Short mmCIF file of C-alpha atoms in Angstrom, two decimals:
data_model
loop_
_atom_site.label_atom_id
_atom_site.label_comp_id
_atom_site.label_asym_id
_atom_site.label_seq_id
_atom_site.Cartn_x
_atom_site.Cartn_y
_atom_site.Cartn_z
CA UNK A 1 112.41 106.35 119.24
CA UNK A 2 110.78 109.76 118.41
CA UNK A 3 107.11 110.37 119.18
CA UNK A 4 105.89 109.49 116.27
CA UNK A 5 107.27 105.85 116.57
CA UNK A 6 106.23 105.98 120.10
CA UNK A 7 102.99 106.89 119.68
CA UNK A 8 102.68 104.27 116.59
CA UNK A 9 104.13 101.81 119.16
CA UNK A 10 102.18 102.51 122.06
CA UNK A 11 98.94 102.58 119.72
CA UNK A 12 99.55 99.05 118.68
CA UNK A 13 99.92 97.94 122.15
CA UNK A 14 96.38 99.53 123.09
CA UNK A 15 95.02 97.65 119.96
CA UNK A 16 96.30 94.65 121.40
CA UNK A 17 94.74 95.08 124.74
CA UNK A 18 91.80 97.03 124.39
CA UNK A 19 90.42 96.69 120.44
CA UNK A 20 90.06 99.37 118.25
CA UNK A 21 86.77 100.74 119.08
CA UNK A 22 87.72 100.37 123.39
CA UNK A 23 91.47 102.59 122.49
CA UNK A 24 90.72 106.36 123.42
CA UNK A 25 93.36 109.05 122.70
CA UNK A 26 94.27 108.98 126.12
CA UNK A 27 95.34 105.50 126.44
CA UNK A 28 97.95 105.80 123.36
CA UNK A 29 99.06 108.94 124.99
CA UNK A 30 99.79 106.75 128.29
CA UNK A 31 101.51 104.10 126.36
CA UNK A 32 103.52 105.70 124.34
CA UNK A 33 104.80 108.34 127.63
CA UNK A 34 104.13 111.21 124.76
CA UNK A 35 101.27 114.06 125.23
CA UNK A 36 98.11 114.15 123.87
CA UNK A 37 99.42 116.94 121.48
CA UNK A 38 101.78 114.68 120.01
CA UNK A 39 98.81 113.06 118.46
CA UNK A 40 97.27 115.55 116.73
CA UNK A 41 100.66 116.78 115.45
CA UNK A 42 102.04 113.61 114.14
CA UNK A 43 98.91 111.93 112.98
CA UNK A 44 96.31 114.61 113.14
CA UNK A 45 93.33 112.53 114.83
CA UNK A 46 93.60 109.47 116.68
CA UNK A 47 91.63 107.19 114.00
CA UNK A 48 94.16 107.96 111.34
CA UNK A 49 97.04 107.05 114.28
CA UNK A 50 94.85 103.93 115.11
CA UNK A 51 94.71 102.88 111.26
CA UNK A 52 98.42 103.27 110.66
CA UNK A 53 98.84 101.25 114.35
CA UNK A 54 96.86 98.68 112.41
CA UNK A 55 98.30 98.50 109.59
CA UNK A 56 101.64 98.42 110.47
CA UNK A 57 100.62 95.39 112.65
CA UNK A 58 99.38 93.75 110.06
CA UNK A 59 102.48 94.05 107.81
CA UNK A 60 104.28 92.93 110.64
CA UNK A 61 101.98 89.45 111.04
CA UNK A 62 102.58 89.47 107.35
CA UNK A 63 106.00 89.37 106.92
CA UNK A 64 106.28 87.21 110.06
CA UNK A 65 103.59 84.82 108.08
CA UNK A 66 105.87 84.98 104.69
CA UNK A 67 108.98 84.07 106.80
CA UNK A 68 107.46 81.02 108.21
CA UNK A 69 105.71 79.75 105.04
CA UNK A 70 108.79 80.21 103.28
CA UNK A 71 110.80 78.14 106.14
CA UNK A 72 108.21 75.53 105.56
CA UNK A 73 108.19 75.90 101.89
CA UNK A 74 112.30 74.43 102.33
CA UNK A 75 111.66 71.85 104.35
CA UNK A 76 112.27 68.33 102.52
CA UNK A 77 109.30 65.95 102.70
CA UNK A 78 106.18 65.65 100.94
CA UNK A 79 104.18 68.82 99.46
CA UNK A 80 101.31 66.99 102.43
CA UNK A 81 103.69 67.04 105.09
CA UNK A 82 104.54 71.19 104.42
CA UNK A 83 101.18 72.02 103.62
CA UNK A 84 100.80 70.66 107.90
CA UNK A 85 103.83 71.87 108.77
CA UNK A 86 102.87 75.71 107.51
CA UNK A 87 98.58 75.49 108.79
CA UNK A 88 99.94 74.16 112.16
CA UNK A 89 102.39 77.24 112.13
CA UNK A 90 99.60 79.58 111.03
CA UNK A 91 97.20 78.16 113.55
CA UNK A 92 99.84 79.07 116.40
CA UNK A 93 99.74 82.61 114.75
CA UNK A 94 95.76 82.59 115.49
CA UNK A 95 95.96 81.95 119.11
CA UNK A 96 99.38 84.04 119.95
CA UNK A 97 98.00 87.10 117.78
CA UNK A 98 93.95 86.66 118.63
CA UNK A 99 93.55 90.03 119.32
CA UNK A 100 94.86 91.32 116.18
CA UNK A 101 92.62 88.99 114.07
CA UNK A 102 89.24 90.47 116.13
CA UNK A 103 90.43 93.98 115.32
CA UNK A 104 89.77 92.97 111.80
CA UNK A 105 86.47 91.22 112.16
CA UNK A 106 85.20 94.14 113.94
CA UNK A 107 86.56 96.53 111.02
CA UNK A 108 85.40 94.57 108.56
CA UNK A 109 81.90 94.92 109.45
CA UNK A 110 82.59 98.47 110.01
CA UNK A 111 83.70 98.76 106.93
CA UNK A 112 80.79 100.72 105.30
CA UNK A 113 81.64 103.79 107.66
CA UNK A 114 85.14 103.41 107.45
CA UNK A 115 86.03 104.16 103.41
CA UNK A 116 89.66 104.70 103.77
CA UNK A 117 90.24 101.89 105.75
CA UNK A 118 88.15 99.64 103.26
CA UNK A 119 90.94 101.50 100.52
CA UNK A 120 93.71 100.23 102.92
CA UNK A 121 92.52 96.60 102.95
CA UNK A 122 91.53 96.58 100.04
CA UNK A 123 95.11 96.96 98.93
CA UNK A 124 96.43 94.82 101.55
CA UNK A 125 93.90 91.61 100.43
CA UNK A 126 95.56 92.07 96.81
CA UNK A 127 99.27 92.35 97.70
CA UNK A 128 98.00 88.92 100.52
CA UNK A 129 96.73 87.14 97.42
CA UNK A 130 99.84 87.65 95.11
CA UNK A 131 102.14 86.80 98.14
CA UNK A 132 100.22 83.52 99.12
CA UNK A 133 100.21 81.92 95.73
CA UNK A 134 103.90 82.61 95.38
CA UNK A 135 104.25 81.40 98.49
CA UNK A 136 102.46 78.01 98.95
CA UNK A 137 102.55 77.34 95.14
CA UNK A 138 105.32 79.45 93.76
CA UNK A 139 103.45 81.22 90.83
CA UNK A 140 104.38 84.53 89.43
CA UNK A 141 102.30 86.77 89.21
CA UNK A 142 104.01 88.58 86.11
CA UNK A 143 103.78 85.17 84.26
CA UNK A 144 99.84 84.96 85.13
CA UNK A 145 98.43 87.12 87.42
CA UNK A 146 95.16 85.91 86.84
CA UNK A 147 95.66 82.38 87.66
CA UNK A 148 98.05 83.95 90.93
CA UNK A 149 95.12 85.94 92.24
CA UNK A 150 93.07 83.07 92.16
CA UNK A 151 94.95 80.62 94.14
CA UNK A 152 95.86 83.13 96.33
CA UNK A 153 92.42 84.18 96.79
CA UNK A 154 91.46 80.13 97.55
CA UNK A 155 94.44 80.41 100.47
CA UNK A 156 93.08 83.90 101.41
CA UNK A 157 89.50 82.48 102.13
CA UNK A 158 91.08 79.40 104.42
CA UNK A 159 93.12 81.78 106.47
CA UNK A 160 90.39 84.46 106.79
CA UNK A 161 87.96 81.19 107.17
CA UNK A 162 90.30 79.31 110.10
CA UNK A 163 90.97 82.51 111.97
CA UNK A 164 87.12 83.06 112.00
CA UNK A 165 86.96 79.67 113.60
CA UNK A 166 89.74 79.69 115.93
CA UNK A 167 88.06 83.11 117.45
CA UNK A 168 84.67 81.77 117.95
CA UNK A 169 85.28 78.22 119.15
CA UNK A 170 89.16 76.84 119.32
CA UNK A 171 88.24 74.29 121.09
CA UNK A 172 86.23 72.83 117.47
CA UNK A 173 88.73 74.90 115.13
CA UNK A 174 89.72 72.43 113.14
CA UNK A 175 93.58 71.53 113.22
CA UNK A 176 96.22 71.54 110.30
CA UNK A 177 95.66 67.56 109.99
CA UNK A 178 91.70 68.43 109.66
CA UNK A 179 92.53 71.21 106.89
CA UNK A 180 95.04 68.39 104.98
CA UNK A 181 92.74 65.61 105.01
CA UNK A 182 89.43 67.72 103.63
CA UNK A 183 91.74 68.87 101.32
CA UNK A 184 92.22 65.00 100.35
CA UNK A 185 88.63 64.70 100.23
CA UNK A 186 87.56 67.38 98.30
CA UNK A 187 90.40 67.22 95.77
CA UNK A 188 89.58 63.24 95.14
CA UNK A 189 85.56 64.42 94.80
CA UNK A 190 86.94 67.05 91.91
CA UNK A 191 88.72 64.09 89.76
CA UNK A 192 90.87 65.14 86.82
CA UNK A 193 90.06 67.25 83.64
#
């Protein structure tokens, strides 16, 4: 790796252990066995190198998330028994990846100081919406987007919801089975139309 992928690297490791507000210039520097110069030259402060660490890690939960729904979206069996399979998947994702999910909270509610950042999630939560309606109910988005950003906005709020639970109390979380069968409930309290 060059310095640039080191630092990147060694940046997402410091996210990991120390959160992005507790990651100093220093500690990437140490991580990634690069100078503090490096830094400055590659990224030119260590906030932008700490929002590209971020990002990057969240592409890479991402893709990791789109490879298991999609392993779950071939399994045979009922559209119930995937729907556990994949939230019991995604809830394993919560507790092996915790500290990347509290990076976010505390950026979101920094958000307001923070504009390019809001710019980068705010792209992020759009491409997240188009992939989980294609992914848990295979629409395309080219045949109706609207419809796709909807019911991938509906899966966006019970991941963003679950991992909000899962930091504060895992011990109440609720489970996959807990997600399915309120699911049950609420869609039987909706009827038909």
């Amino acid at each position: 790796m060059g310095n640039r992928e080191d630092l990147l690297a060694g940046a997402k490791r410091c996210l990991m252990e120390k959160g992005y507000s507790g990651t100093t210039a220093r500690d990437i520097a140490a991580a990634a066995g690069t100078s503090l110069a490096a830094i400055g030259y590659h990224f030119r402060s260590t906030k932008a190198l700490l929002d590209a660490a971020l990002i990057e890690a969240m592409e890479e939960w991402g893709k990791e998330i789109e490879q298991t729904l999609a392993a779950d979206a071939s399994l045979d069996g009922a559209p119930a028994q995937r729907f556990e399979a994949t939230w019991t998947r995604i809830i394993e994702s919560f507790v092996r990846l915790r500290p990347l999910w509290a990076i976010q909270f505390e950026l979101i509610a920094q958000m307001d100081r923070l504009p390019e950042l809001r710019e980068a999630f705010a792209t992020a939560n759009r491409q997240a919406r188009l992939g989980l309606a294609a992914i848990f109910e295979h629409l395309d988005p080219a045949a109706d987007e609207r419809k796709a950003m909807a019911v991938g906005a509906f899966y966006q709020a019970l991941l963003g919801g679950m991992a909000a639970q899962w930091l504060v109390d895992p011990e109440q979380a609720p489970s996959a089975r807990d997600l399915l069968e309120a699911l049950r409930t609420i869609s039987a309290g909706l009827g038909t139309e």
